[in-house]
């Protein structure tokens, strides 16, 4: 799911410098791989593959191992975050009240996969477990704002409002 | 020693023995799925649970060391039911496609389902839809069939040190994927196929090319020829009920003719040819200082791929001699074609290999077209050949013996042992000794380089020179050997070795990724023994004494390392990126 890489030599040398900096900050500390990955995510909002590859070279940890760590913790993101975040709840109540249809609607309107970001980086879609709003099922949050009793017909309006906000 | 009881049978085993292994000693078989004899337990499947007296727990026999005084029950109706439920759960995440699966009939999960009398789908099936990865031409991964045992990952990371595969995510979402979710082609994979040889299910199989070969055999405009690798002859029989290690060379020749091949060659012959070139190279470098030492063998394509990706600083040390597969291919389409007056464009050369990486080798560099055509057109694994024979209606077990073609067929004991770890080294030493001293060795066996130890070292006396050699198999064992050389070079010290042999697969080709399933050290030793026995019984045991080899140099190639030999029989290496993306 990583982004395809067409990076220029300039960008490459920037990545080199950046990774070397992060690595030197955490040199010699136990568990530093995770700390370095945190620093990378803080900088970019996610962990780009090119940066993970450079890190692999710099610290001599295989890319396979780095991705084991990255995907083990939900915290780490492998795709760039969107400007706006949509989280649709798929807890039991929301599921029963029609959340799957909402998810499909968002996916098809924005042309985005679960856990993915639209091509223009405007929207990121997550499917989450119970957000504690079962009374308003099916529910979703948009940039932290909760919308309840959502119907598939409402989705286009919600998207338009978010864009113009 | 630990004393305990298993099913009321008294046992005494060394400390650290697992319950699973202890039970085997008293002929008790505890069902397993994730555990493989080559590998440390992952304790992933839960099928091997047993009961302990006075304990409510159900420990996993594969991962639990036996303790003094333990009273263990391995089989009762309750354990049967629990195991059956575990199996049903695993099957509920597994596609119901046995009849169209590449492991139909050889699958460990299928066997368990049969043994446990599973007759219905009790749990609603859920299989995640993940597309098949057939991007690298050697192995094919169908992630949907993965039972998450972790064997392939352990093999690829710990035994091969390639790290092409790993688990991603966790819990119920855990899945196996190449290096951070890319395709196998873009990953560091070296195509060794060890993952396919260790997978219990059809999740990783060889890229099946039997249909391509059948088409060629049916095509009247093609002149199909075949070569059989050294290690195939002592392993193929396992697919037909023979004991492991049975040497079936002559039956295989007959089977090949019955399948429709017009000429039957033996890769053992071209192994002798490889030795002529490689031993000459060694003598050039060792005695005449022409070229880098240590010389490193290069007949294993998974190893050359690994070296080009992970250790390119050793490119100059690699023998430029092509592998026996490629040497035979080019000789078939030049020398044989000329002699038999056959248009080489019509020759379709198939090789039968123990190996999935040999499929990749066919197009490794432009030099694999040295004849002007693809020197070898298709490489099949031993497993694919077994299926072709079964499809053909040939009653393999009853076949009479046959002979190979008279050119490119005759071989020596040195060619045969190529199939086992240490064999290339031993064969090369026999010939290098002769090239240096002008005489044959007084005794041919070089015991120090035989056997299953991961790294073998030896010092040999040749005409007053000391030659230090190392043999490594299983790619994770290579690092140690190469680092010794690096350190010595850096410190300006004498080289620790003059000659290094590497085979990617544990045991060498006899343990290749394309061999019949179920390979473990016991089987490896039996197959290797089959080869060493043949060598021991042969009249001619040195490559340079092979009459056909002498003839091919006299008639066609000139001398080893001649211009013509270079054009046809040698190749080069280059650094390659570890990750394509
Ligand atoms: S073929 Fe070998 S290198 Fe490739 S994934 Fe399998 S075990 Fe790893
Ligand atoms: S692909 Fe095969 S060996 Fe690898 S984890 Fe899955 S079932 Fe086990
Ligand atoms: S065989 Fe022991 S847990 Fe799988």
Short mmCIF file of C-alpha atoms and ligand atoms in Angstrom, two decimals, chain B residues 34 141-143 145-153 165 167 176 195 198-204, ligand 2:
data_model
loop_
_atom_site.label_atom_id
_atom_site.label_comp_id
_atom_site.label_asym_id
_atom_site.label_seq_id
_atom_site.Cartn_x
_atom_site.Cartn_y
_atom_site.Cartn_z
CA UNK B 34 3.02 -25.46 12.42
CA UNK B 141 2.17 -17.30 -3.29
CA UNK B 142 -1.55 -17.70 -2.69
CA UNK B 143 -1.99 -15.80 0.56
CA UNK B 145 -4.23 -20.56 1.69
CA UNK B 146 -1.82 -19.43 4.40
CA UNK B 147 -2.45 -20.91 7.84
CA UNK B 148 -0.01 -18.49 9.49
CA UNK B 149 2.28 -21.17 10.83
CA UNK B 150 5.31 -18.95 10.26
CA UNK B 151 7.49 -21.64 8.71
CA UNK B 152 8.27 -19.76 5.50
CA UNK B 153 9.14 -16.67 7.47
CA UNK B 165 8.97 -12.55 3.92
CA UNK B 167 4.28 -11.23 9.11
CA UNK B 176 2.37 -13.06 5.65
CA UNK B 195 9.63 -21.35 1.74
CA UNK B 198 8.56 -25.84 4.16
CA UNK B 199 4.99 -24.54 3.72
CA UNK B 200 2.52 -27.16 4.96
CA UNK B 201 -0.19 -26.02 2.53
CA UNK B 202 -0.58 -24.78 -1.03
CA UNK B 203 0.10 -21.18 -0.02
CA UNK B 204 3.59 -21.26 -1.56
S1 LIG C 2 2.61 -19.34 3.60
FE1 LIG C 2 2.69 -21.48 4.29
S2 LIG C 2 4.58 -21.62 5.52
FE2 LIG C 2 4.12 -19.44 5.31
S3 LIG C 2 2.95 -18.92 7.16
FE3 LIG C 2 1.47 -19.42 5.54
S4 LIG C 2 1.02 -21.60 5.76
FE4 LIG C 2 2.89 -21.17 6.96
#
